[in-house]
PDB file of C-alpha atoms in Angstrom:
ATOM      1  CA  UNK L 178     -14.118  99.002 -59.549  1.00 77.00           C
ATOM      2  CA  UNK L 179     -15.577  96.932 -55.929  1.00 87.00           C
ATOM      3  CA  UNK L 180     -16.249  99.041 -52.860  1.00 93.00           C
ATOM      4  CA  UNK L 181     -15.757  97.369 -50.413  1.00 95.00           C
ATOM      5  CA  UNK L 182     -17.972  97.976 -46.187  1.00 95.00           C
ATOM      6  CA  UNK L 183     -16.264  96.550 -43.562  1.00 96.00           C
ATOM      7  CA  UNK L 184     -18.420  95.763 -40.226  1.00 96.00           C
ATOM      8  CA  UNK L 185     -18.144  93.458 -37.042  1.00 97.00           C
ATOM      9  CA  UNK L 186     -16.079  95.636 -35.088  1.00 97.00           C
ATOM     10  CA  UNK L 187     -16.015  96.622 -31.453  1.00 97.00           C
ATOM     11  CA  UNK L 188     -14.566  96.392 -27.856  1.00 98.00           C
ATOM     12  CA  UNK L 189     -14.042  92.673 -26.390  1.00 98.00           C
ATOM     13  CA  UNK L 190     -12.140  91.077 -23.692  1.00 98.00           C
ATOM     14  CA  UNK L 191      -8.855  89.011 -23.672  1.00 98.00           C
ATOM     15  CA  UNK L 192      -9.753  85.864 -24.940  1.00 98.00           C
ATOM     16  CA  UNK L 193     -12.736  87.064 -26.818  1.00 98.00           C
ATOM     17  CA  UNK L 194     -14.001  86.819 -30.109  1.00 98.00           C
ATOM     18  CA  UNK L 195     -15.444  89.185 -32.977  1.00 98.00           C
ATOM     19  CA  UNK L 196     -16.204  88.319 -36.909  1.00 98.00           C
ATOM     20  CA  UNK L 197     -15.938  90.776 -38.916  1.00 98.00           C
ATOM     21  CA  UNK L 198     -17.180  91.234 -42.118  1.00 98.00           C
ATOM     22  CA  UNK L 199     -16.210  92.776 -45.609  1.00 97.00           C
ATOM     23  CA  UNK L 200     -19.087  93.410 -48.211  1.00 96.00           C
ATOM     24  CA  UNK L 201     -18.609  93.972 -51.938  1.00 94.00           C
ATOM     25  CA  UNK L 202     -20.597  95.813 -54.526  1.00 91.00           C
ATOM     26  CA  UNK L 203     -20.554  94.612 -57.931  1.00 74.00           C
ATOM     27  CA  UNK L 204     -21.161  90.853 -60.126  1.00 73.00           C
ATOM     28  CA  UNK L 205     -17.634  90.512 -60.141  1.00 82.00           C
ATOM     29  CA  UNK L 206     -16.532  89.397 -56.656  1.00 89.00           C
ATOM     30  CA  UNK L 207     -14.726  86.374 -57.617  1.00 91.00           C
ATOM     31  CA  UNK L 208     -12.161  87.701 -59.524  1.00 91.00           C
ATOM     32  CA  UNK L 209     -10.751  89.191 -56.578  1.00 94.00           C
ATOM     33  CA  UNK L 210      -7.909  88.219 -54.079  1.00 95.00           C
ATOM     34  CA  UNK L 211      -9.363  89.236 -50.683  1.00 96.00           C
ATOM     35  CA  UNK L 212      -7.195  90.416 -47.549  1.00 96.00           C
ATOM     36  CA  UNK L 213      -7.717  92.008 -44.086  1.00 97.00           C
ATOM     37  CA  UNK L 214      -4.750  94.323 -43.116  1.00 96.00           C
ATOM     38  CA  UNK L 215      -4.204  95.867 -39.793  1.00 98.00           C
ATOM     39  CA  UNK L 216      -3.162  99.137 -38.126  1.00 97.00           C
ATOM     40  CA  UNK L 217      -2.100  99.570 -34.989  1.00 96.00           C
ATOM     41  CA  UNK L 218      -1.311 103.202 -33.226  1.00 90.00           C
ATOM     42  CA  UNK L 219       2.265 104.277 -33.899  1.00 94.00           C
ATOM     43  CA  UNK L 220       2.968 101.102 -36.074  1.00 95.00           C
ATOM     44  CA  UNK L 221       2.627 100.976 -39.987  1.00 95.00           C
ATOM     45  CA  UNK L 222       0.115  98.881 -41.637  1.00 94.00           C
ATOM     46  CA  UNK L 223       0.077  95.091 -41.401  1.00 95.00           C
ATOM     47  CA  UNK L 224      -0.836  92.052 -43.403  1.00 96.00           C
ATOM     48  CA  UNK L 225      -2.832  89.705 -41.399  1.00 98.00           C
ATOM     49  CA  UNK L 226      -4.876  87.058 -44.092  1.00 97.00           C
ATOM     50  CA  UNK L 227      -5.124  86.728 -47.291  1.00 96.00           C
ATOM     51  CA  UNK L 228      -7.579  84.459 -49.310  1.00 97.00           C
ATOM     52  CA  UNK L 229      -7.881  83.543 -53.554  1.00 96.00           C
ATOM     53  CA  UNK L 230     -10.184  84.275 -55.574  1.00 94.00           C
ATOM     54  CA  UNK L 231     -11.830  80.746 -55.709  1.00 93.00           C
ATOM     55  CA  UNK L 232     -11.633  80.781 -51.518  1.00 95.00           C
ATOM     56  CA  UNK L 233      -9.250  77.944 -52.257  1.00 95.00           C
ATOM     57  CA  UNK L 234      -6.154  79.447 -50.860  1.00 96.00           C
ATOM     58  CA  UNK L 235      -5.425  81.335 -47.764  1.00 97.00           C
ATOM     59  CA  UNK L 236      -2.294  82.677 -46.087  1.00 96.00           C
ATOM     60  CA  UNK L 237      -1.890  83.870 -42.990  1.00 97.00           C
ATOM     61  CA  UNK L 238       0.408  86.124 -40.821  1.00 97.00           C
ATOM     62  CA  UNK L 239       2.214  83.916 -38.330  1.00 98.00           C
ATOM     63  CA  UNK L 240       0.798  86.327 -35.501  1.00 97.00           C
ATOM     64  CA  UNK L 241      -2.484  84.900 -35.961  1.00 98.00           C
ATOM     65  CA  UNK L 242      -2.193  81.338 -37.534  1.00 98.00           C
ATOM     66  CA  UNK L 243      -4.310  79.217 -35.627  1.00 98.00           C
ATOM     67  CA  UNK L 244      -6.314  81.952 -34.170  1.00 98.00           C
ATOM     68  CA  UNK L 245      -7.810  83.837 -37.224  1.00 98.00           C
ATOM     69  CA  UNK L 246      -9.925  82.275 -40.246  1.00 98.00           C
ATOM     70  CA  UNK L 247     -10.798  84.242 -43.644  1.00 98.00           C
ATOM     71  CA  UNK L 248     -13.682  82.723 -45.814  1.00 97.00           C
ATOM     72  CA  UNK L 249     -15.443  83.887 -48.448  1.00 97.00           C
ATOM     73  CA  UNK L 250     -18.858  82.961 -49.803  1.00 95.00           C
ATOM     74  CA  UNK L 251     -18.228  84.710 -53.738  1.00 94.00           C
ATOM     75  CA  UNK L 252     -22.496  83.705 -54.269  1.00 93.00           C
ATOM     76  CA  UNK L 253     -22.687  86.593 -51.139  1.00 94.00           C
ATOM     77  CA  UNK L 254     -19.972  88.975 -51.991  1.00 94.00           C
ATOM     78  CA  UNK L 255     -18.742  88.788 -48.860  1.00 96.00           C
ATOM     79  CA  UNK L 256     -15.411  87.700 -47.487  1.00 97.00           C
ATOM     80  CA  UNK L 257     -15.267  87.240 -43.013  1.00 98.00           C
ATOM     81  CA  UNK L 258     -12.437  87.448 -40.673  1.00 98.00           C
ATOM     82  CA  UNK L 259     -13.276  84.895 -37.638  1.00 98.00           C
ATOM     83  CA  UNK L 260     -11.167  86.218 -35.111  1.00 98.00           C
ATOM     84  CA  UNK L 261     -10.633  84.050 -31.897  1.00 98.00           C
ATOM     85  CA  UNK L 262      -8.628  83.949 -28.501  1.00 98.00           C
ATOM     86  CA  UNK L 263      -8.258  88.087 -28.977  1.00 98.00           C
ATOM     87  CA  UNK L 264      -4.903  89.647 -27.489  1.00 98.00           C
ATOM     88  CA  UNK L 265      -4.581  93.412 -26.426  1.00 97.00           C
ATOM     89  CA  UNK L 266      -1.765  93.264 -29.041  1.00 96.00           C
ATOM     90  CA  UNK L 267      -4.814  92.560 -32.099  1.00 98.00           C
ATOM     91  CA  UNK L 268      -6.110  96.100 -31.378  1.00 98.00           C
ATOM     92  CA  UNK L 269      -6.310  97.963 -34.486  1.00 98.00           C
ATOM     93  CA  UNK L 270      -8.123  99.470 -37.155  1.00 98.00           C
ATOM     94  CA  UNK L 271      -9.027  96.533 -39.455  1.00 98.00           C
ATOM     95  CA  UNK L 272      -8.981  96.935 -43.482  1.00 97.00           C
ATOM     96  CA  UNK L 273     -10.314  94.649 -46.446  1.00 97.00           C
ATOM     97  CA  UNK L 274      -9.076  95.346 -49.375  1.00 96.00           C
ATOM     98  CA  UNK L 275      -9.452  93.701 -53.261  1.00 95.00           C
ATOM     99  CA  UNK L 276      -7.521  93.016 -56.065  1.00 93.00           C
ATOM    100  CA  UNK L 277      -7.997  91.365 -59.466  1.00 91.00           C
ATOM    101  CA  UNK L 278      -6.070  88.507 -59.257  1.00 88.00           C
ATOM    102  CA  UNK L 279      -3.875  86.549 -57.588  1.00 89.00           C
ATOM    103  CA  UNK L 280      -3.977  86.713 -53.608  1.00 88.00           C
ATOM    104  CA  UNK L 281      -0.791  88.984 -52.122  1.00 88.00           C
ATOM    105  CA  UNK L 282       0.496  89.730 -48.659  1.00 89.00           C
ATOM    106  CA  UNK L 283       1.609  93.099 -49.798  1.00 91.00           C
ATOM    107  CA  UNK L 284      -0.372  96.323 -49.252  1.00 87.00           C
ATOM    108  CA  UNK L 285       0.792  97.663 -52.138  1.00 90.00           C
ATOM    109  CA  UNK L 286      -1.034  94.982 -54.285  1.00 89.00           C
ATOM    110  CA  UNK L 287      -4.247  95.906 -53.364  1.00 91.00           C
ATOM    111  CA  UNK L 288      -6.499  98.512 -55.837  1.00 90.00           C
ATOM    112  CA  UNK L 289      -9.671  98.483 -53.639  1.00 94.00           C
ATOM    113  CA  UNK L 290      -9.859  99.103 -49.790  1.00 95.00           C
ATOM    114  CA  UNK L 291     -12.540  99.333 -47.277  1.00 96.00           C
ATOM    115  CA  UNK L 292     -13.098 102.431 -44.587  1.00 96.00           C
ATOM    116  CA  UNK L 293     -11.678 100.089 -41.806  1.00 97.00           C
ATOM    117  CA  UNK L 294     -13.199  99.375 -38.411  1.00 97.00           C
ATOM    118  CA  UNK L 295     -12.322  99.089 -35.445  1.00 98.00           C
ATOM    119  CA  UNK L 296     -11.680  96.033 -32.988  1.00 98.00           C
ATOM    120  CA  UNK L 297      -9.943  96.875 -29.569  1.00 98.00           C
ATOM    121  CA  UNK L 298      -9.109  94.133 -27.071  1.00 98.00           C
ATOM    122  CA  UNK L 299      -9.069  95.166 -23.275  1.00 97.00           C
ATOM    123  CA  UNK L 300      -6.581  93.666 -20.798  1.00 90.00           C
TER     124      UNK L 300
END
């Protein structure tokens, strides 16, 4: 089992950026697929990147290709979300979550999730 402690969150303007950050317990950080997921009010959960085990891999949701960047660093047990040129529409509750293998865009896939925080985007 990984826990998982998101941080980085908070309130920015249009245009703005915030990096948040996913920390993992544990020696056994690189056998997991990392993600960040998303949660808007009144809307169900959302994939939004995705990155391999070996940080070799990444996939992205087409709503923020080109604007977003996961990375990992497995010697740190961390994995970030680089978030750049923020819309009102990124506003959510962001999630990390974990899973022993393979990296997935599915929610379903994932075993291990962080509390979430928060990252709102002002007009």
């Amino acid at each position: 089992q990984v826990q998982l402690v998101e941080s980085g969150g908070g309130l920015v303007q249009t245009g703005g950026s915030l990096r948040l950050s996913c920390a993992a317990s544990g020696r056994t950080f690189s056998n997991y697929a990392m993600v960040w997921f998303r949660q808007a009010p009144g809307k169900d959960r959302e994939f939004v990147a995705s990155i391999s085990r070996s940080g070799g891999s990444t996939i992205y949701a087409d709503s923020v290709k080109g604007r977003f960047t996961i990375f990992r660093d497995n010697a740190k047990n961390t994995v970030w979300l680089q978030m750049n040129s923020l819309k009102p529409e990124d506003t959510a509750v962001y999630y990390c979550a974990a899973r022993p293998g393979p990296l997935s865009v599915y929610t379903s896939s994932y075993d291990y999730w962080g509390q979430g925080t928060q990252v709102t985007v002002s007009s």
